mmCIF file of C-alpha atoms in Angstrom:
data_model
loop_
_atom_site.group_PDB
_atom_site.id
_atom_site.type_symbol
_atom_site.label_atom_id
_atom_site.label_comp_id
_atom_site.label_asym_id
_atom_site.label_seq_id
_atom_site.Cartn_x
_atom_site.Cartn_y
_atom_site.Cartn_z
ATOM 1 C CA UNK A 1 88.069 155.386 -56.105
ATOM 2 C CA UNK A 2 90.931 157.418 -57.629
ATOM 3 C CA UNK A 3 92.977 160.150 -56.034
ATOM 4 C CA UNK A 4 94.821 162.463 -57.837
ATOM 5 C CA UNK A 5 98.018 163.988 -56.613
ATOM 6 C CA UNK A 6 98.856 167.635 -58.249
ATOM 7 C CA UNK A 7 102.880 168.105 -57.619
ATOM 8 C CA UNK A 8 102.936 164.507 -56.792
ATOM 9 C CA UNK A 9 107.517 164.756 -57.451
ATOM 10 C CA UNK A 10 107.100 166.990 -54.141
ATOM 11 C CA UNK A 11 109.676 165.448 -51.656
ATOM 12 C CA UNK A 12 105.844 165.527 -49.387
ATOM 13 C CA UNK A 13 104.688 163.106 -51.117
ATOM 14 C CA UNK A 14 105.721 159.546 -49.675
ATOM 15 C CA UNK A 15 104.497 161.054 -46.291
ATOM 16 C CA UNK A 16 100.585 161.209 -48.007
ATOM 17 C CA UNK A 17 101.711 158.032 -49.162
ATOM 18 C CA UNK A 18 102.202 156.561 -46.349
ATOM 19 C CA UNK A 19 98.499 157.392 -44.965
ATOM 20 C CA UNK A 20 97.234 156.382 -48.208
ATOM 21 C CA UNK A 21 98.553 153.028 -47.778
ATOM 22 C CA UNK A 22 97.407 152.429 -44.149
ATOM 23 C CA UNK A 23 93.981 153.714 -44.975
ATOM 24 C CA UNK A 24 93.648 151.976 -48.395
ATOM 25 C CA UNK A 25 90.156 149.575 -47.388
ATOM 26 C CA UNK A 26 88.722 152.505 -45.936
ATOM 27 C CA UNK A 27 89.507 154.929 -49.236
ATOM 28 C CA UNK A 28 88.390 151.831 -51.395
ATOM 29 C CA UNK A 29 91.158 152.960 -53.201
ATOM 30 C CA UNK A 30 92.037 151.573 -56.423
ATOM 31 C CA UNK A 31 94.529 154.090 -57.920
ATOM 32 C CA UNK A 32 96.388 157.189 -57.199
ATOM 33 C CA UNK A 33 97.365 159.539 -60.383
ATOM 34 C CA UNK A 34 100.647 161.019 -59.156
ATOM 35 C CA UNK A 35 100.716 164.205 -61.864
ATOM 36 C CA UNK A 36 103.748 166.744 -61.701
ATOM 37 C CA UNK A 37 105.932 168.852 -64.684
ATOM 38 C CA UNK A 38 109.482 167.789 -63.856
ATOM 39 C CA UNK A 39 109.599 164.206 -64.777
ATOM 40 C CA UNK A 40 112.785 163.293 -63.170
ATOM 41 C CA UNK A 41 111.337 164.150 -59.526
ATOM 42 C CA UNK A 42 108.043 162.169 -60.558
ATOM 43 C CA UNK A 43 109.611 159.674 -61.273
ATOM 44 C CA UNK A 44 111.684 159.077 -58.421
ATOM 45 C CA UNK A 45 109.184 159.835 -55.889
ATOM 46 C CA UNK A 46 106.734 157.594 -57.642
ATOM 47 C CA UNK A 47 109.283 154.957 -57.918
ATOM 48 C CA UNK A 48 109.851 155.455 -53.688
ATOM 49 C CA UNK A 49 105.811 154.835 -53.303
ATOM 50 C CA UNK A 50 105.155 152.054 -55.870
ATOM 51 C CA UNK A 51 107.464 150.307 -53.313
ATOM 52 C CA UNK A 52 106.462 151.041 -50.152
ATOM 53 C CA UNK A 53 102.856 150.555 -51.608
ATOM 54 C CA UNK A 54 104.104 146.834 -52.173
ATOM 55 C CA UNK A 55 106.656 146.559 -49.214
ATOM 56 C CA UNK A 56 103.150 146.771 -47.237
ATOM 57 C CA UNK A 57 101.020 144.343 -49.211
ATOM 58 C CA UNK A 58 98.627 147.507 -51.153
ATOM 59 C CA UNK A 59 96.888 146.518 -53.451
ATOM 60 C CA UNK A 60 96.247 149.843 -55.715
ATOM 61 C CA UNK A 61 98.790 151.570 -58.001
ATOM 62 C CA UNK A 62 100.618 155.061 -58.387
ATOM 63 C CA UNK A 63 100.651 155.953 -61.757
ATOM 64 C CA UNK A 64 103.015 158.527 -62.480
ATOM 65 C CA UNK A 65 101.718 160.894 -65.430
ATOM 66 C CA UNK A 66 102.521 164.561 -67.082
ATOM 67 C CA UNK A 67 99.354 164.387 -68.363
ATOM 68 C CA UNK A 68 97.195 166.614 -66.338
ATOM 69 C CA UNK A 69 94.179 165.563 -68.087
ATOM 70 C CA UNK A 70 94.530 161.812 -67.661
ATOM 71 C CA UNK A 71 95.532 162.535 -64.173
ATOM 72 C CA UNK A 72 92.624 163.779 -62.996
ATOM 73 C CA UNK A 73 89.507 161.862 -65.605
ATOM 74 C CA UNK A 74 87.771 160.461 -62.728
ATOM 75 C CA UNK A 75 89.118 161.509 -59.968
ATOM 76 C CA UNK A 76 86.753 161.811 -56.468
ATOM 77 C CA UNK A 77 89.648 163.780 -55.002
ATOM 78 C CA UNK A 78 92.239 166.370 -56.054
ATOM 79 C CA UNK A 79 95.300 166.503 -53.478
ATOM 80 C CA UNK A 80 97.806 170.209 -54.716
ATOM 81 C CA UNK A 81 100.693 170.853 -53.537
ATOM 82 C CA UNK A 82 102.650 172.934 -56.128
ATOM 83 C CA UNK A 83 104.870 175.829 -55.708
ATOM 84 C CA UNK A 84 104.926 177.739 -58.600
ATOM 85 C CA UNK A 85 109.135 178.740 -59.127
ATOM 86 C CA UNK A 86 110.651 175.760 -56.986
ATOM 87 C CA UNK A 87 112.713 176.877 -54.117
ATOM 88 C CA UNK A 88 114.407 178.687 -55.912
ATOM 89 C CA UNK A 89 111.713 181.344 -56.257
ATOM 90 C CA UNK A 90 111.221 181.431 -52.758
ATOM 91 C CA UNK A 91 114.469 182.030 -51.637
ATOM 92 C CA UNK A 92 114.341 185.375 -53.718
ATOM 93 C CA UNK A 93 110.635 186.118 -52.005
ATOM 94 C CA UNK A 94 112.179 185.767 -49.045
ATOM 95 C CA UNK A 95 115.527 187.621 -49.836
ATOM 96 C CA UNK A 96 113.428 190.386 -51.835
ATOM 97 C CA UNK A 97 111.634 191.006 -47.977
ATOM 98 C CA UNK A 98 114.962 191.040 -46.109
ATOM 99 C CA UNK A 99 117.212 193.034 -48.182
ATOM 100 C CA UNK A 100 114.060 195.835 -47.738
ATOM 101 C CA UNK A 101 113.811 194.986 -43.908
ATOM 102 C CA UNK A 102 110.494 193.173 -44.246
ATOM 103 C CA UNK A 103 109.536 189.767 -43.555
ATOM 104 C CA UNK A 104 109.864 187.288 -46.363
ATOM 105 C CA UNK A 105 108.487 184.350 -45.351
ATOM 106 C CA UNK A 106 106.663 182.241 -47.597
ATOM 107 C CA UNK A 107 102.670 182.376 -46.400
ATOM 108 C CA UNK A 108 103.273 186.069 -44.613
ATOM 109 C CA UNK A 109 104.240 189.611 -46.301
ATOM 110 C CA UNK A 110 105.719 190.367 -49.124
ATOM 111 C CA UNK A 111 106.904 187.110 -49.467
ATOM 112 C CA UNK A 112 103.215 185.169 -49.153
ATOM 113 C CA UNK A 113 102.018 188.045 -51.332
ATOM 114 C CA UNK A 114 104.368 187.316 -54.244
ATOM 115 C CA UNK A 115 103.732 183.121 -53.724
ATOM 116 C CA UNK A 116 99.836 183.805 -53.981
ATOM 117 C CA UNK A 117 100.288 185.838 -57.224
ATOM 118 C CA UNK A 118 102.503 183.179 -59.130
ATOM 119 C CA UNK A 119 100.573 180.449 -57.566
ATOM 120 C CA UNK A 120 96.759 181.270 -57.948
ATOM 121 C CA UNK A 121 97.002 182.049 -61.712
ATOM 122 C CA UNK A 122 97.858 178.351 -62.207
ATOM 123 C CA UNK A 123 95.655 176.478 -59.854
ATOM 124 C CA UNK A 124 92.597 179.160 -61.182
ATOM 125 C CA UNK A 125 93.290 176.725 -64.103
ATOM 126 C CA UNK A 126 94.058 173.608 -62.652
ATOM 127 C CA UNK A 127 90.107 174.181 -61.442
ATOM 128 C CA UNK A 128 88.827 174.693 -65.089
ATOM 129 C CA UNK A 129 90.555 171.046 -66.084
ATOM 130 C CA UNK A 130 88.813 170.015 -62.796
ATOM 131 C CA UNK A 131 85.653 171.140 -63.811
ATOM 132 C CA UNK A 132 86.077 169.484 -66.869
ATOM 133 C CA UNK A 133 87.844 165.775 -65.913
ATOM 134 C CA UNK A 134 86.106 165.505 -62.783
ATOM 135 C CA UNK A 135 83.776 167.900 -62.032
ATOM 136 C CA UNK A 136 82.422 166.787 -58.504
ATOM 137 C CA UNK A 137 85.559 166.049 -56.882
ATOM 138 C CA UNK A 138 86.708 167.508 -53.779
ATOM 139 C CA UNK A 139 89.970 169.351 -54.212
ATOM 140 C CA UNK A 140 92.593 169.351 -50.748
ATOM 141 C CA UNK A 141 94.846 172.002 -51.203
ATOM 142 C CA UNK A 142 98.154 172.188 -49.076
ATOM 143 C CA UNK A 143 99.667 174.691 -51.003
ATOM 144 C CA UNK A 144 101.191 178.121 -49.838
ATOM 145 C CA UNK A 145 99.680 180.318 -48.994
ATOM 146 C CA UNK A 146 96.672 178.055 -48.454
ATOM 147 C CA UNK A 147 93.701 181.108 -46.730
ATOM 148 C CA UNK A 148 94.597 183.211 -50.257
ATOM 149 C CA UNK A 149 94.351 180.596 -52.415
ATOM 150 C CA UNK A 150 91.188 178.571 -51.193
ATOM 151 C CA UNK A 151 89.825 181.879 -51.114
ATOM 152 C CA UNK A 152 90.321 182.577 -54.627
ATOM 153 C CA UNK A 153 89.558 179.351 -56.167
ATOM 154 C CA UNK A 154 85.858 179.740 -54.115
ATOM 155 C CA UNK A 155 85.635 183.535 -55.384
ATOM 156 C CA UNK A 156 86.862 182.134 -58.947
ATOM 157 C CA UNK A 157 83.393 179.278 -58.820
ATOM 158 C CA UNK A 158 84.916 176.160 -57.042
ATOM 159 C CA UNK A 159 83.039 175.411 -54.406
ATOM 160 C CA UNK A 160 84.470 172.115 -53.634
ATOM 161 C CA UNK A 161 87.706 172.732 -52.024
ATOM 162 C CA UNK A 162 89.387 172.998 -48.698
ATOM 163 C CA UNK A 163 92.454 175.030 -47.840
ATOM 164 C CA UNK A 164 94.362 172.534 -46.165
ATOM 165 C CA UNK A 165 97.257 172.499 -43.257
ATOM 166 C CA UNK A 166 99.203 170.879 -40.848
ATOM 167 C CA UNK A 167 99.774 173.752 -38.416
ATOM 168 C CA UNK A 168 96.190 172.667 -36.369
ATOM 169 C CA UNK A 169 96.964 168.954 -35.666
ATOM 170 C CA UNK A 170 100.751 169.565 -35.233
ATOM 171 C CA UNK A 171 99.621 172.214 -32.474
ATOM 172 C CA UNK A 172 97.033 169.845 -31.310
ATOM 173 C CA UNK A 173 99.815 167.185 -30.319
ATOM 174 C CA UNK A 174 101.731 169.697 -28.569
ATOM 175 C CA UNK A 175 98.982 170.839 -26.385
ATOM 176 C CA UNK A 176 98.273 166.547 -25.518
ATOM 177 C CA UNK A 177 102.071 166.821 -24.930
ATOM 178 C CA UNK A 178 102.806 169.473 -23.252
ATOM 179 C CA UNK A 179 99.144 168.352 -20.996
ATOM 180 C CA UNK A 180 100.301 164.903 -20.600
ATOM 181 C CA UNK A 181 97.817 162.974 -22.300
ATOM 182 C CA UNK A 182 96.866 161.396 -25.747
ATOM 183 C CA UNK A 183 95.597 163.480 -28.324
ATOM 184 C CA UNK A 184 92.575 161.648 -28.847
ATOM 185 C CA UNK A 185 91.037 162.923 -25.429
ATOM 186 C CA UNK A 186 91.536 166.783 -26.651
ATOM 187 C CA UNK A 187 89.629 169.287 -28.493
ATOM 188 C CA UNK A 188 90.563 172.768 -29.683
ATOM 189 C CA UNK A 189 88.767 175.498 -29.812
ATOM 190 C CA UNK A 190 89.995 177.295 -33.115
ATOM 191 C CA UNK A 191 89.328 180.100 -35.120
ATOM 192 C CA UNK A 192 90.590 182.517 -37.959
ATOM 193 C CA UNK A 193 92.884 182.111 -41.025
ATOM 194 C CA UNK A 194 95.776 179.978 -42.172
ATOM 195 C CA UNK A 195 98.664 180.631 -40.429
ATOM 196 C CA UNK A 196 96.392 183.888 -38.565
ATOM 197 C CA UNK A 197 94.642 181.474 -36.476
ATOM 198 C CA UNK A 198 94.016 181.889 -32.348
ATOM 199 C CA UNK A 199 92.921 178.666 -30.121
ATOM 200 C CA UNK A 200 90.461 180.149 -27.254
ATOM 201 C CA UNK A 201 90.167 177.069 -25.395
ATOM 202 C CA UNK A 202 91.339 173.829 -25.072
ATOM 203 C CA UNK A 203 89.317 170.552 -23.263
ATOM 204 C CA UNK A 204 90.382 167.377 -22.044
ATOM 205 C CA UNK A 205 87.763 165.326 -21.123
ATOM 206 C CA UNK A 206 85.462 167.500 -21.704
ATOM 207 C CA UNK A 207 87.499 170.286 -19.071
ATOM 208 C CA UNK A 208 88.879 173.518 -20.194
ATOM 209 C CA UNK A 209 92.126 173.535 -19.195
ATOM 210 C CA UNK A 210 93.444 176.387 -21.070
ATOM 211 C CA UNK A 211 94.473 178.546 -17.864
ATOM 212 C CA UNK A 212 96.439 175.594 -16.583
ATOM 213 C CA UNK A 213 98.813 175.666 -19.842
ATOM 214 C CA UNK A 214 99.352 178.966 -19.595
ATOM 215 C CA UNK A 215 100.279 178.440 -15.445
ATOM 216 C CA UNK A 216 102.422 175.699 -16.774
ATOM 217 C CA UNK A 217 103.875 177.575 -19.286
ATOM 218 C CA UNK A 218 104.513 180.558 -16.944
ATOM 219 C CA UNK A 219 105.938 177.856 -14.054
ATOM 220 C CA UNK A 220 108.269 176.053 -16.254
ATOM 221 C CA UNK A 221 108.727 177.597 -19.843
ATOM 222 C CA UNK A 222 108.359 175.139 -23.047
ATOM 223 C CA UNK A 223 109.827 171.728 -23.733
ATOM 224 C CA UNK A 224 112.242 171.966 -26.299
ATOM 225 C CA UNK A 225 110.470 169.364 -28.567
ATOM 226 C CA UNK A 226 107.363 171.537 -28.964
ATOM 227 C CA UNK A 227 106.895 173.019 -31.854
ATOM 228 C CA UNK A 228 107.634 176.808 -33.035
ATOM 229 C CA UNK A 229 103.435 177.139 -32.454
ATOM 230 C CA UNK A 230 103.616 177.560 -28.754
ATOM 231 C CA UNK A 231 106.675 179.714 -28.849
ATOM 232 C CA UNK A 232 105.706 182.851 -27.613
ATOM 233 C CA UNK A 233 106.665 184.759 -23.752
ATOM 234 C CA UNK A 234 104.278 183.081 -20.805
ATOM 235 C CA UNK A 235 103.104 186.823 -19.930
ATOM 236 C CA UNK A 236 102.035 186.986 -23.328
ATOM 237 C CA UNK A 237 99.806 184.339 -23.269
ATOM 238 C CA UNK A 238 98.172 185.292 -20.470
ATOM 239 C CA UNK A 239 97.292 188.406 -21.079
ATOM 240 C CA UNK A 240 96.243 187.527 -24.596
ATOM 241 C CA UNK A 241 93.885 184.267 -23.084
ATOM 242 C CA UNK A 242 94.888 182.134 -26.322
ATOM 243 C CA UNK A 243 96.883 180.398 -27.994
ATOM 244 C CA UNK A 244 98.304 182.326 -31.485
ATOM 245 C CA UNK A 245 99.805 180.309 -34.408
ATOM 246 C CA UNK A 246 102.967 180.375 -34.586
ATOM 247 C CA UNK A 247 102.813 182.584 -37.872
ATOM 248 C CA UNK A 248 101.553 185.148 -36.070
ATOM 249 C CA UNK A 249 105.104 185.549 -34.239
ATOM 250 C CA UNK A 250 105.501 187.957 -37.805
ATOM 251 C CA UNK A 251 103.058 190.691 -36.465
ATOM 252 C CA UNK A 252 103.192 190.050 -32.637
ATOM 253 C CA UNK A 253 107.320 189.743 -32.549
ATOM 254 C CA UNK A 254 108.073 191.321 -36.044
ATOM 255 C CA UNK A 255 110.962 192.965 -34.484
ATOM 256 C CA UNK A 256 112.356 190.189 -33.057
ATOM 257 C CA UNK A 257 111.189 187.840 -36.269
ATOM 258 C CA UNK A 258 112.821 190.059 -37.895
ATOM 259 C CA UNK A 259 115.829 189.915 -36.633
ATOM 260 C CA UNK A 260 116.016 186.077 -36.565
ATOM 261 C CA UNK A 261 115.320 185.860 -39.872
ATOM 262 C CA UNK A 262 118.225 188.359 -41.130
ATOM 263 C CA UNK A 263 121.153 186.540 -38.590
ATOM 264 C CA UNK A 264 120.272 183.296 -40.030
ATOM 265 C CA UNK A 265 123.354 182.286 -42.300
ATOM 266 C CA UNK A 266 121.072 180.651 -45.080
ATOM 267 C CA UNK A 267 117.546 181.198 -45.984
ATOM 268 C CA UNK A 268 114.770 178.659 -45.541
ATOM 269 C CA UNK A 269 114.093 177.980 -48.960
ATOM 270 C CA UNK A 270 118.207 177.062 -49.109
ATOM 271 C CA UNK A 271 117.922 174.612 -46.261
ATOM 272 C CA UNK A 272 115.309 172.642 -48.166
ATOM 273 C CA UNK A 273 117.190 172.708 -51.312
ATOM 274 C CA UNK A 274 119.862 171.186 -49.267
ATOM 275 C CA UNK A 275 117.799 168.299 -46.810
ATOM 276 C CA UNK A 276 116.091 167.781 -50.660
ATOM 277 C CA UNK A 277 118.964 166.049 -52.520
ATOM 278 C CA UNK A 278 119.623 164.020 -49.019
ATOM 279 C CA UNK A 279 115.426 163.093 -49.667
ATOM 280 C CA UNK A 280 115.696 162.443 -52.975
ATOM 281 C CA UNK A 281 119.134 160.225 -52.799
ATOM 282 C CA UNK A 282 116.747 158.050 -50.068
ATOM 283 C CA UNK A 283 114.148 157.923 -52.522
ATOM 284 C CA UNK A 284 116.036 156.948 -55.308
ATOM 285 C CA UNK A 285 118.170 153.715 -53.503
ATOM 286 C CA UNK A 286 115.959 150.814 -55.584
ATOM 287 C CA UNK A 287 116.247 148.990 -52.202
ATOM 288 C CA UNK A 288 114.963 151.626 -49.376
ATOM 289 C CA UNK A 289 110.989 150.587 -48.554
ATOM 290 C CA UNK A 290 110.847 153.480 -45.933
ATOM 291 C CA UNK A 291 110.409 157.018 -45.443
ATOM 292 C CA UNK A 292 113.893 158.635 -44.152
ATOM 293 C CA UNK A 293 113.784 160.062 -40.726
ATOM 294 C CA UNK A 294 114.907 163.448 -42.702
ATOM 295 C CA UNK A 295 111.401 163.675 -43.804
ATOM 296 C CA UNK A 296 110.143 165.144 -40.687
ATOM 297 C CA UNK A 297 112.556 167.744 -40.914
ATOM 298 C CA UNK A 298 111.184 169.119 -44.107
ATOM 299 C CA UNK A 299 107.934 170.667 -42.225
ATOM 300 C CA UNK A 300 105.002 168.679 -43.139
ATOM 301 C CA UNK A 301 104.721 166.640 -39.568
ATOM 302 C CA UNK A 302 101.698 164.854 -39.410
ATOM 303 C CA UNK A 303 100.866 166.107 -43.178
ATOM 304 C CA UNK A 304 99.504 163.014 -44.082
ATOM 305 C CA UNK A 305 97.507 162.492 -40.963
ATOM 306 C CA UNK A 306 95.796 166.067 -41.633
ATOM 307 C CA UNK A 307 95.101 165.317 -45.186
ATOM 308 C CA UNK A 308 93.332 161.294 -45.108
ATOM 309 C CA UNK A 309 91.261 162.773 -41.615
ATOM 310 C CA UNK A 310 89.784 165.424 -44.160
ATOM 311 C CA UNK A 311 89.381 163.060 -47.185
ATOM 312 C CA UNK A 312 87.873 160.286 -45.007
ATOM 313 C CA UNK A 313 85.544 162.203 -42.808
ATOM 314 C CA UNK A 314 83.924 164.034 -46.439
ATOM 315 C CA UNK A 315 83.583 160.190 -48.177
ATOM 316 C CA UNK A 316 82.379 158.355 -45.183
ATOM 317 C CA UNK A 317 80.651 161.276 -44.251
ATOM 318 C CA UNK A 318 81.469 161.178 -40.718
ATOM 319 C CA UNK A 319 79.912 164.121 -39.369
ATOM 320 C CA UNK A 320 83.145 164.945 -37.446
ATOM 321 C CA UNK A 321 84.935 167.944 -36.895
ATOM 322 C CA UNK A 322 88.108 169.064 -38.601
ATOM 323 C CA UNK A 323 90.201 172.063 -38.575
ATOM 324 C CA UNK A 324 91.170 172.800 -42.024
ATOM 325 C CA UNK A 325 92.802 175.713 -42.598
#
């Protein structure tokens, strides 16, 4: 089987590559075609992925290419992780919002809208190429704003498209950690759209435990190692009766979040640009065959797990339950 990664020069790609290597036999994987418009980043990232694969004895190939038609030809799955305009455009979006006392975050408010306007035309054009080169392929999109992108592509006629995010799987693991149980024992009942979702039920071994979780938060607060997904006042969570996505803080707690963003010395885009210098230095070191610890700070924790769960579910017709968006 062939998988195409569009935007393979992303610093996230080694995280995805780890999962592809781990599930090589289940995927019957022969080739991962890696496309990016930035030749330098593509060369560095695919070189590192090849070393990772060789060190683990993988038999499939990571093939870099600047020819998108070649990358797509015959692919069964197309994974998209592009950023039109790069981190500099993200920085401009954030500043545009903050300079006008608005949320400028990349999926929410004015920042998310600006990113959507840059991104959707590019991905609509990509879908035309998919229709020509691999019409039966599933497009699994990680590009933000994921919900808007997925809806736009479906409206433009692409039926086999899934908008994916690592927020649900991170929340799943956070809840399991908070309750002190293994993640596989936890079932999350959620609804909504990408970054605009709520958890209305949590079951452990089939038993509803959401009220118990609220009691723990009210009694002891949140452990420091949990993600922003649970960063709400305990009284608010109990009154709502649900756990909102962490991104809903930009609506429920707008003034607090705006103050927090404006108080930061650097935008998230600037932080990522600095972090990526370290990541790409690691990727370029030909002695390295393991992903760097700093990759977890990039914001894509469990990205590979989320993507591969969906791909394997579709490929093997597992008929299991996936929280996609």
